[in-house]
Short mmCIF file of C-alpha atoms and ligand atoms in Angstrom, two decimals:
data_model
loop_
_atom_site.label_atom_id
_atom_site.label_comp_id
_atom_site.label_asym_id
_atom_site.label_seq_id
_atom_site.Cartn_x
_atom_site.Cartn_y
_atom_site.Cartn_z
CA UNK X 270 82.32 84.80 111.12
CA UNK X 271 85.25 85.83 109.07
CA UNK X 272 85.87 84.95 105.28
CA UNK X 273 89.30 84.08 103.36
CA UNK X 274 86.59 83.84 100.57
CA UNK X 275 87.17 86.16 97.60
CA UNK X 276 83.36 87.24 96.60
CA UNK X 277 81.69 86.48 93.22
CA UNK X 278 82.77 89.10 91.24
CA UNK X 279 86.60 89.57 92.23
CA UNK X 280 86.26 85.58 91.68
CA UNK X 281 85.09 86.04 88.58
CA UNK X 282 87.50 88.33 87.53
CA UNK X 283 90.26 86.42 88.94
CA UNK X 284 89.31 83.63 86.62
CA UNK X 285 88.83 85.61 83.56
CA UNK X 286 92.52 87.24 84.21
CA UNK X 287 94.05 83.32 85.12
CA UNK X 288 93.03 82.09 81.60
CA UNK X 289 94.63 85.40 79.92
CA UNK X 290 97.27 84.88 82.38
CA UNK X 291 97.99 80.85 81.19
CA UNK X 292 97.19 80.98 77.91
CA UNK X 293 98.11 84.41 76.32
CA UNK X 294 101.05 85.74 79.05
CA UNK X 295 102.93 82.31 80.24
CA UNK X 296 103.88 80.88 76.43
CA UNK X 297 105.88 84.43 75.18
CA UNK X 298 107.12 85.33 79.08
CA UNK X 299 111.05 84.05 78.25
CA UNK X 300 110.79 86.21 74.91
CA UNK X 301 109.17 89.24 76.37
CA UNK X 302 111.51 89.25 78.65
CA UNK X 303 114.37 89.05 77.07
CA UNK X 304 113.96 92.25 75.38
CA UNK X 305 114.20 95.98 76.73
CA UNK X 306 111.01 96.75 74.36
CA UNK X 307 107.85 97.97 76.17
CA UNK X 308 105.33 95.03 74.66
CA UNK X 309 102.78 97.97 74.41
CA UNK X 310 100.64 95.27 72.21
CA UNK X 311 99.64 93.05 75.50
CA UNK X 312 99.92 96.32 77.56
CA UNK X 313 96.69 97.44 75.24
CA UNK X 314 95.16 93.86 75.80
CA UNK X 315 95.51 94.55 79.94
CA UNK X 316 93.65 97.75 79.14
CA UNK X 317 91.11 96.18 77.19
CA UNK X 318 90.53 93.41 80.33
CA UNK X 319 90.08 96.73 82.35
CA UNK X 320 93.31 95.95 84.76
CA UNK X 321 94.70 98.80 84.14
CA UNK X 322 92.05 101.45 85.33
CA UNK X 323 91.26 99.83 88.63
CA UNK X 324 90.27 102.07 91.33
CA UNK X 325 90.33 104.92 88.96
CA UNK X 326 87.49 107.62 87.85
CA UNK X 327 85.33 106.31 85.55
CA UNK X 328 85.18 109.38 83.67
CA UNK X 329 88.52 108.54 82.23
CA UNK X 330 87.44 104.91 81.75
CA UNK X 331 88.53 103.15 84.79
CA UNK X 332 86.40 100.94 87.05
CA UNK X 333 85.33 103.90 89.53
CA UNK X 334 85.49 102.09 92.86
CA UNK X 335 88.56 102.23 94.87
CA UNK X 336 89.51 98.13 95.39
CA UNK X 337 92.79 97.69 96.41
CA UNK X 338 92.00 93.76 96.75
CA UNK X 339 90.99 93.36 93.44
CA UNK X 340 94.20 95.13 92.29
CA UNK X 341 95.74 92.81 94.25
CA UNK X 342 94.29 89.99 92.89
CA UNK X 343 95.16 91.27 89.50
CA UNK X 344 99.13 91.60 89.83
CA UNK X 345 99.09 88.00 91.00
CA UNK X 346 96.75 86.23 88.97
CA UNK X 347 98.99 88.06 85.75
CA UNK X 348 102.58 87.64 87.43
CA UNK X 349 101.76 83.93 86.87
CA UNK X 350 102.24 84.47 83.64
CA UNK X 351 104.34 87.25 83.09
CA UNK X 352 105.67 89.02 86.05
CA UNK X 353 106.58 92.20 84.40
CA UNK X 354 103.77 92.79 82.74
CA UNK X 355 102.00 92.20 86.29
CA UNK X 356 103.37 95.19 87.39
CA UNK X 357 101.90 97.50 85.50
CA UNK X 358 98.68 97.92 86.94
CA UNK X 359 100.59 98.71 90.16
CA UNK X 360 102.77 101.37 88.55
CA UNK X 361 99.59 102.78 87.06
CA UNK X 362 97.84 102.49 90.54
CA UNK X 363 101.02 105.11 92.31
CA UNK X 364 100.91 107.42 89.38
CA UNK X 365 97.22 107.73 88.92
CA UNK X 366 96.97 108.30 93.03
CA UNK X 367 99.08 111.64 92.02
CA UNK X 368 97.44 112.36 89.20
CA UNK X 369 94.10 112.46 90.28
CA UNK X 370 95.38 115.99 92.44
CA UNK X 371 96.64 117.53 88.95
CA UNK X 372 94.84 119.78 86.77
CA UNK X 373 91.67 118.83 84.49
CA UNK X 374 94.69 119.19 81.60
CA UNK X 375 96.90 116.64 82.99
CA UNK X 376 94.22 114.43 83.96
CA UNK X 377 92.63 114.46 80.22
CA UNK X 378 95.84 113.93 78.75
CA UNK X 379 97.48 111.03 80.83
CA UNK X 380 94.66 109.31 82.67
CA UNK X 381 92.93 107.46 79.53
CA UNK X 382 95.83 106.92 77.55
CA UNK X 383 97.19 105.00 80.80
CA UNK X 384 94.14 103.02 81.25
CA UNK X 385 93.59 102.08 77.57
CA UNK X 386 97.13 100.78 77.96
CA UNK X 387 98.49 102.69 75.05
CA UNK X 388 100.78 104.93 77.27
CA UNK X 389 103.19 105.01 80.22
CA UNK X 390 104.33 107.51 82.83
CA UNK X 391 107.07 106.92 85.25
CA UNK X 392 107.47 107.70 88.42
CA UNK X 393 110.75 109.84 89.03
CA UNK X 394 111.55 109.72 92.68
CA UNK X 395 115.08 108.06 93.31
CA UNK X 396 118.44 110.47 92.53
CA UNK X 397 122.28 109.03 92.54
CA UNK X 398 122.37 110.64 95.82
CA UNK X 399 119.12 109.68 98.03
CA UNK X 400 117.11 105.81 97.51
CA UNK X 401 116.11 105.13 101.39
CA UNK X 402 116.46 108.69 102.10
CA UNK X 403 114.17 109.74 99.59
CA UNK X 404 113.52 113.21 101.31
CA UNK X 405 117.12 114.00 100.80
CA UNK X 406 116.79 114.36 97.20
CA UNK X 407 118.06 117.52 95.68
CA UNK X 408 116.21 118.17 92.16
CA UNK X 409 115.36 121.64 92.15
CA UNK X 410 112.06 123.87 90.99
CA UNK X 411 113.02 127.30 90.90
CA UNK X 412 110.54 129.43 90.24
CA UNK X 413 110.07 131.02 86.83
CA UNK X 414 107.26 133.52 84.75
CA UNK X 415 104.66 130.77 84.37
CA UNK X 416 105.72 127.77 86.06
CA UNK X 417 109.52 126.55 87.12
CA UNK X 418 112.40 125.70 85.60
CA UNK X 419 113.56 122.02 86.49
CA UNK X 420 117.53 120.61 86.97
CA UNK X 421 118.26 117.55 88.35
CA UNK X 422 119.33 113.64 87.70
CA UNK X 423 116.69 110.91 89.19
CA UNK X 424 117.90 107.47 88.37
CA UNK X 425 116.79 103.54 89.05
CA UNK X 426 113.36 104.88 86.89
CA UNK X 427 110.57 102.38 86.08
CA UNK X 428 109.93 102.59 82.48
CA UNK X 429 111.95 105.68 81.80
CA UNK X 430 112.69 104.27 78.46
CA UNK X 431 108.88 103.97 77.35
CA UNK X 432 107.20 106.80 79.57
CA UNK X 433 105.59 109.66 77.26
CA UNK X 434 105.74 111.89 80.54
CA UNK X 435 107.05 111.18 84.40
CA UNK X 436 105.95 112.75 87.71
CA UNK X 437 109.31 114.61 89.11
CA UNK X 438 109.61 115.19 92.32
CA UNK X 439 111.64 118.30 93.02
CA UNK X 440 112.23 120.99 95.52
CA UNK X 441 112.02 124.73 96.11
CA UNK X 442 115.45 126.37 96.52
CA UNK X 443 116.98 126.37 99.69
CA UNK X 444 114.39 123.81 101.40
CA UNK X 445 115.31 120.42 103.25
CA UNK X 446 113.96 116.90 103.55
CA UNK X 447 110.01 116.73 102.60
CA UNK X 448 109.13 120.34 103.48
CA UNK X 449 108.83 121.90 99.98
CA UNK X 450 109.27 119.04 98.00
CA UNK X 451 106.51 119.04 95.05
CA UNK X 452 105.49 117.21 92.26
CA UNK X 453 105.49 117.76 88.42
CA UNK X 454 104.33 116.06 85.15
CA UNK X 455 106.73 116.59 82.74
CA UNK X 456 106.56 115.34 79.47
CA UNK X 457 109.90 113.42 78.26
CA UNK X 458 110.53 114.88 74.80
CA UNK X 459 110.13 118.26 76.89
CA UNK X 460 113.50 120.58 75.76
CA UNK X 461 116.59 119.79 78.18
CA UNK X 462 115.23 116.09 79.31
CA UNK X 463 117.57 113.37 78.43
CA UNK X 464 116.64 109.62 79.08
CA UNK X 465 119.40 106.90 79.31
CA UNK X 466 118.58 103.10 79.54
CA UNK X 467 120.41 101.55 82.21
CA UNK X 468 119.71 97.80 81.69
CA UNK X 469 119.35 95.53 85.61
CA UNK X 470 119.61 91.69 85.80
CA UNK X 471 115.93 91.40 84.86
CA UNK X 472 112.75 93.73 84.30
CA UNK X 473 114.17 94.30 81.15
CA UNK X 474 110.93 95.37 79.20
CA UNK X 475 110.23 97.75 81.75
CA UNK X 476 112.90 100.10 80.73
CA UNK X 477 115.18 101.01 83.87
CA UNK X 478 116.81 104.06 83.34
CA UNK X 479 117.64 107.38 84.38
CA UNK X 480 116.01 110.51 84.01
CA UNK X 481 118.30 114.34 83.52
CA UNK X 482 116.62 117.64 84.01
CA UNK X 483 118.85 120.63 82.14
CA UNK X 484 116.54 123.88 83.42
CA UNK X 485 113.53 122.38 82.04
CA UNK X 486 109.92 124.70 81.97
CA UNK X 487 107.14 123.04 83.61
CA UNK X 488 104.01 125.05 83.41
CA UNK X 489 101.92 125.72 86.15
CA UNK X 490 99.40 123.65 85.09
CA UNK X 491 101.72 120.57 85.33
CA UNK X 492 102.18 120.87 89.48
CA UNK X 493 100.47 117.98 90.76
CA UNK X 494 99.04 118.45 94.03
CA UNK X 495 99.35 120.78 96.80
CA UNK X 496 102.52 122.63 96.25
CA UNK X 497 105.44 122.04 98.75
CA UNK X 498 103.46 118.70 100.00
CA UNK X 499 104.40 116.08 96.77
CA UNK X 500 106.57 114.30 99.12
CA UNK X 501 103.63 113.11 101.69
CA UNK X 502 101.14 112.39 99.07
CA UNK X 503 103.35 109.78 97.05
CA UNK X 504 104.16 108.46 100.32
CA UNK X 505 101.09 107.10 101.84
CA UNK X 506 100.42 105.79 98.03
CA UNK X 507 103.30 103.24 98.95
CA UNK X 508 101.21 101.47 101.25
CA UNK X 509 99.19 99.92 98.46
CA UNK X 510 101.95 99.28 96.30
CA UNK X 511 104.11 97.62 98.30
CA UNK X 512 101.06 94.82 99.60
CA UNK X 513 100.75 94.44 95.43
CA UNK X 514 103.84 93.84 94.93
CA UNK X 515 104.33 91.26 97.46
CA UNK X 516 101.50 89.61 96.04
CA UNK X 517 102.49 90.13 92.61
CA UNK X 518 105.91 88.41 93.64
CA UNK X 519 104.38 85.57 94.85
CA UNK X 520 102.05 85.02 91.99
CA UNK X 521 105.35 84.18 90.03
CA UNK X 522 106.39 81.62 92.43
CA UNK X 523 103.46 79.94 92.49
CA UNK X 524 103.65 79.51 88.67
CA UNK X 525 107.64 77.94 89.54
CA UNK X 526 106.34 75.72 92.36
CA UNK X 527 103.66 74.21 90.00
CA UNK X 528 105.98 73.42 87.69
CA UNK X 529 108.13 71.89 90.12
CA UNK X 530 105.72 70.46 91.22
CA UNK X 531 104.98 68.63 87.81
CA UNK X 532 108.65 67.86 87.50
CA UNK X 533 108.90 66.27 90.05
CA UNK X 534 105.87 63.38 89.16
CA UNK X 535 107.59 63.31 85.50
CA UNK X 536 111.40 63.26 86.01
CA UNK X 537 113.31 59.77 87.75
CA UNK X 538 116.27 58.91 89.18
CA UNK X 539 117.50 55.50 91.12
CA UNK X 540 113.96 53.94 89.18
CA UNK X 541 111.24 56.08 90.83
CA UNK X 542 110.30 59.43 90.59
CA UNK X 543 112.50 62.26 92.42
CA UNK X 544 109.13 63.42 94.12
CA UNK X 545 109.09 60.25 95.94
CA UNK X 546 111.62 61.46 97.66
CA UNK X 547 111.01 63.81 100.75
CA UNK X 548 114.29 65.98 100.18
CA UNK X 549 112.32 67.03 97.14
CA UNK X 550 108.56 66.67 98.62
CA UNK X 551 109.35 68.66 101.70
CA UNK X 552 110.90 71.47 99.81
CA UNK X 553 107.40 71.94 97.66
CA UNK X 554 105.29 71.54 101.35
CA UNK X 555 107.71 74.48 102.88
CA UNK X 556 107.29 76.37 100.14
CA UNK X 557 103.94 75.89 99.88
CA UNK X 558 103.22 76.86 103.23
CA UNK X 559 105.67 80.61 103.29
CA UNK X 560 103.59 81.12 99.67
CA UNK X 561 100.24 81.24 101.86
CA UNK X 562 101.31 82.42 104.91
CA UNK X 563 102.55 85.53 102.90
CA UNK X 564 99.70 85.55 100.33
CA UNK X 565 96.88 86.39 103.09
CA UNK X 566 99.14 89.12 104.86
CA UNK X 567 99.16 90.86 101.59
CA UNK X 568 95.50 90.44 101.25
CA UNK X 569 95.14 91.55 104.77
CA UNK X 570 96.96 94.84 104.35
CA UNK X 571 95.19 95.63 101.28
CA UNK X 572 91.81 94.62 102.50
CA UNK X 573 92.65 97.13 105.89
CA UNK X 574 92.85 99.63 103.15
CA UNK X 575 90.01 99.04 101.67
CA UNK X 576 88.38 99.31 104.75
CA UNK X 577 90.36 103.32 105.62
CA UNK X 578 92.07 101.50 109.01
CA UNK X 579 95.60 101.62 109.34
CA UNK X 580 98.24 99.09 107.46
CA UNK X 581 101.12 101.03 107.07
CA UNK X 582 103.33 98.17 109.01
CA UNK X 583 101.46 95.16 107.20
CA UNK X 584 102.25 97.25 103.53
CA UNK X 585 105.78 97.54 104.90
CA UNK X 586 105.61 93.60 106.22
CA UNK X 587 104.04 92.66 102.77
CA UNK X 588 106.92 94.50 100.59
CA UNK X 589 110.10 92.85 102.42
CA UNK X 590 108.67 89.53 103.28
CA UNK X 591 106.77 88.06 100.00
CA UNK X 592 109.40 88.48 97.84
CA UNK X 593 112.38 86.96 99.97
CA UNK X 594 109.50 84.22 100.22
CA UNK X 595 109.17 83.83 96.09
CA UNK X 596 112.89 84.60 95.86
CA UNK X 597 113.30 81.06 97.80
CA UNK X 598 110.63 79.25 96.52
CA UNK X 599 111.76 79.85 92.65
CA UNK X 600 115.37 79.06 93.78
CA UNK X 601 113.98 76.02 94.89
CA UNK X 602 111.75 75.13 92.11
CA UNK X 603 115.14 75.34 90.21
CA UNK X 604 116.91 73.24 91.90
CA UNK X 605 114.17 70.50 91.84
CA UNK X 606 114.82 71.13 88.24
CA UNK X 607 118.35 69.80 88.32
CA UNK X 608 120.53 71.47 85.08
CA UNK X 609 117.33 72.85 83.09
CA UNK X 610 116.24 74.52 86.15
CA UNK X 611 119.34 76.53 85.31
CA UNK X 612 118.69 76.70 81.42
CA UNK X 613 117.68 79.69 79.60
CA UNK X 614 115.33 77.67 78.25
CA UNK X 615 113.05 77.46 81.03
CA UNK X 616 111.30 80.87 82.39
CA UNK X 617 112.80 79.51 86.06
CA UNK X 618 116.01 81.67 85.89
CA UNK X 619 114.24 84.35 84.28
CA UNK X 620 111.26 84.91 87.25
CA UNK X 621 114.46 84.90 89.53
CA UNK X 622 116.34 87.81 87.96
CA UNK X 623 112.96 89.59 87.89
CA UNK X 624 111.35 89.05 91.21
CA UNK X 625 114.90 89.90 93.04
CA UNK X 626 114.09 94.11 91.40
CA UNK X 627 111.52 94.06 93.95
CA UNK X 628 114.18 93.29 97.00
CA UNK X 629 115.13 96.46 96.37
CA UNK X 630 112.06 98.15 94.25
CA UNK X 631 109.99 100.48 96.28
CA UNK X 632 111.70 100.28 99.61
CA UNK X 633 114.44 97.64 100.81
CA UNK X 634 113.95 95.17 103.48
CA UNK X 635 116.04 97.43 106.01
CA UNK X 636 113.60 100.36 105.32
CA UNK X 637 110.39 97.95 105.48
CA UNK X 638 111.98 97.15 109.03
CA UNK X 639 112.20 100.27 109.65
CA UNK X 640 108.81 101.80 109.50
CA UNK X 641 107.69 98.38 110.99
CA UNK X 642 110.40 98.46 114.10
CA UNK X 643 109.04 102.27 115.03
CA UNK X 644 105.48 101.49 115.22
CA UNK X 645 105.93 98.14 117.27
CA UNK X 646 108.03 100.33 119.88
CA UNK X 647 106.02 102.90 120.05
CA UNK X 648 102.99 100.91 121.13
CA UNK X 649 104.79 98.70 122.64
CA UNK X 650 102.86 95.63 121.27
CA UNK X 651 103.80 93.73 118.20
CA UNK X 652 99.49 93.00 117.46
CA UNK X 653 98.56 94.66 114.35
C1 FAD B 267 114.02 97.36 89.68
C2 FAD B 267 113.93 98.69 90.35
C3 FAD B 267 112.96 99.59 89.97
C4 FAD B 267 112.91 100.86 90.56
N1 FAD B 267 111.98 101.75 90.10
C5 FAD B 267 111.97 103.00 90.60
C6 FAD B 267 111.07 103.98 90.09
O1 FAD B 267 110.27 103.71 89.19
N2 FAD B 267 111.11 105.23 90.60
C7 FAD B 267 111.97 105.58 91.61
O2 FAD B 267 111.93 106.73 92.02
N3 FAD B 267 112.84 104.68 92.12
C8 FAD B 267 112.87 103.41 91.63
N4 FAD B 267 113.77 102.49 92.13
C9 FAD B 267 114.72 102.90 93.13
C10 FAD B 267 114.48 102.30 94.52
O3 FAD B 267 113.33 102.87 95.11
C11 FAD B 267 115.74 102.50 95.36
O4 FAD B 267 116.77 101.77 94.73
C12 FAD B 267 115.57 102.05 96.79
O5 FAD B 267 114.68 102.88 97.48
C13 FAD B 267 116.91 101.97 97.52
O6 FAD B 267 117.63 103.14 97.34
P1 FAD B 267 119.18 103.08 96.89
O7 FAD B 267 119.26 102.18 95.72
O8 FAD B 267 119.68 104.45 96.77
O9 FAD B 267 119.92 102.35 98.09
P2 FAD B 267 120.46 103.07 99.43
O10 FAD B 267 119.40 103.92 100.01
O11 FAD B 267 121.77 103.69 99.15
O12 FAD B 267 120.67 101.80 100.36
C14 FAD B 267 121.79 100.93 100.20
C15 FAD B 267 121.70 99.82 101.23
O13 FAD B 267 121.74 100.37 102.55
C16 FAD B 267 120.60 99.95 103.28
N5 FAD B 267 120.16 101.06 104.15
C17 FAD B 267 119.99 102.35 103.80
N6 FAD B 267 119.59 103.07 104.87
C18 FAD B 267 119.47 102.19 105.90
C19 FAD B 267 119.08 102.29 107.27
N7 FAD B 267 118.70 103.46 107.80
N8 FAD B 267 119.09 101.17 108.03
C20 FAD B 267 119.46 99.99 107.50
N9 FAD B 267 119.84 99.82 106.22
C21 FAD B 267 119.85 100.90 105.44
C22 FAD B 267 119.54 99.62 102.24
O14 FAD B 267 118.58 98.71 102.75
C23 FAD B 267 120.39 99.02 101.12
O15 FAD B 267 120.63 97.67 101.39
C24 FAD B 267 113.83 101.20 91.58
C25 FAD B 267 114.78 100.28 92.00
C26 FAD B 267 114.85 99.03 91.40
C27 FAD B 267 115.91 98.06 91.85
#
């Protein structure tokens, strides 16, 4: 018979990472977020819970065996706290999958420092002039004694402001779209990198920004991966990131539905409490329902992964769905607030500004659709 039950040891887990997650992430969220500092404090306290090195070799201190549920579990049960912070053990899940195809050198010096938490590496895909069209990006690697030499911009960048290094994706001269595409570690204080901030609505502490390349030497030993082939290794990495993101989205709306929910026993208008009223019940029940509906598609794709069998649609399904899902159900949770839902002094407004990066983070809706759309017409069945 089949089991929505989570067994004893991602449970237990779970529960450990639900009390951090309440007690230690929830009370400084509003503050956190508010600034565009990398809290690399709490970031060491994920690494000491051992969220940050899940799925990864053991020899560099992570947990060893590939879970993708448990990472799962792990964005959401932390995004109900603090949904920025929740994303780090994703980010650390796509870069790690690249790293572990770089040299022993690489590996040494990034791996640990990642999954103790006391560094970060971006992930340097996106350029001013290809997002959706990723393969049409145009940073070049041209060849030089002892590695390449690398120019290029790549912009929208995941903690570009607090990285210590980034894997750059950049092509050999005179190639097109993936073919010849490859992927580099370089460090950021390398000579001709500059980094500039470039604040969004929300996310702030992860430290958007963009990335320049002036000819800058990246030894040999910093390729990661098969040379020329960078651009399909990141790519089936998205797969997993985009199911954990979904659920990490939706880990923050269930944090804004329970307080709605609370508000709405607590708060009274006309003598009797505005959860009384269905207008306000009905909103929490449809809500309520999406939040699941979503959740176990997530859990689905990651668990197909888990198991090697194909998910590429449900990744794609659990990227553009879950978070139009949370999107709503904060929106609403704010509205049940009345005028504080609005307030800066509730964390309602501030989830929203976050959780709407990840419309657009990793893949829009359209592109989702996309891959989705293609797979359903070419088998002609929409049964996954
Ligand atoms: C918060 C945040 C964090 C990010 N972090 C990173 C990061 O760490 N590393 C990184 O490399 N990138 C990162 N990105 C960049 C992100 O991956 C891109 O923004 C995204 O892929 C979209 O690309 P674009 O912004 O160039 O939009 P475009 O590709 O220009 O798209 C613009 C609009 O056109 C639509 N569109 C495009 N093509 C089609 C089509 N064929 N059919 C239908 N609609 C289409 C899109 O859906 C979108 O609505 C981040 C973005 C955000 C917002």
């Amino acid at each position: 018979m089949v089991s929505f039950a989570f067994d004893d040891e991602h449970e237990q887990f779970r529960k450990s990472l639900e009390d951090f997650s309440r007690k230690e992430l929830a009370p400084h969220y509003r503050e956190r977020a508010a600034s565009t500092e990398f809290p690399f404090a709490v970031f060491r306290q994920l690494g000491e819970l051992g969220v940050l090195g899940i799925g990864l070799p053991e020899e560099f201190g992570g947990s060893g065996e590939d879970d993708p549920v448990l990472l799962g579990l792990a964005t959401e049960t932390l995004a109900y706290g603090d949904v920025n912070l929740a994303s780090a053990p994703v980010q650390i899940g796509l870069i790690a999958s690249q790293l572990v195809h770089g040299t022993r050198e690489v590996q040494e010096r990034y791996l640990p420092a990642m999954i103790e938490g006391r560094e970060t590496v971006a992930i340097a895909l996106t350029e001013p002039g290809s997002g959706s069209d990723a393969s049409a990006l145009s940073t070049v690697a041209r060849p030089e004694n002892g590695g390449w030499l690398l120019s290029g911009e790549k912009t929208a960048i995941t903690w570009a402001c607090n990285a210590s290094a980034a894997l750059v994706y950049a092509r050999e001269p005179g190639s097109s779209r993936a073919r010849g595409v490859s992927c580099f570690l370089v460090p950021l204080n390398a000579p001709g990198v500059t980094v500039r901030p470039a604040p969004g609505m929300g996310c702030l502490p992860l430290g958007w920004g963009s990335i320049h390349f002036d000819s800058v030497f990246v030894p040999e030993e910093h390729l990661v991966g098969e040379q020329g082939r960078g651009f399909h290794t990141v790519m089936g990495h998205f797969d997993f990131s985009r199911a954990a993101l979904g659920l990490m989205c939706l880990g923050a709306a269930r944090a804004s539905l329970d307080e709605a929910a609370v508000y709405a026993t607590q708060r009274e208008t006309f003598g009797r409490p505005i959860g009384d009223n269905q207008g306000v019940s009905f909103q929490l029940a449809e809500h309520a329902t999406y939040l699941e509906a979503a959740r176990w598609m997530c859990y689905r794709a990651l668990w197909l992964r888990a198991e090697h069998r194909p998910h590429t649609s449900l990744a794609s399904m659990s990227k553009w769905w879950p978070p139009v899902v949370a999107k709503d159900a904060i929106e609403s949770a704010m509205k049940i607030h009345g005028n504080l839902g609005y307030s800066a002094e509730f964390p309602l407004q501030q989830r929203l500004r976050d959780v709407m990066a990840y419309l657009v983070a990793d893949g829009t809706a359209e592109i989702q659709k996309r891959i989705i759309s293609k797979e359903i017409l070419a088998r002609g069945s929409v049964s996954f």
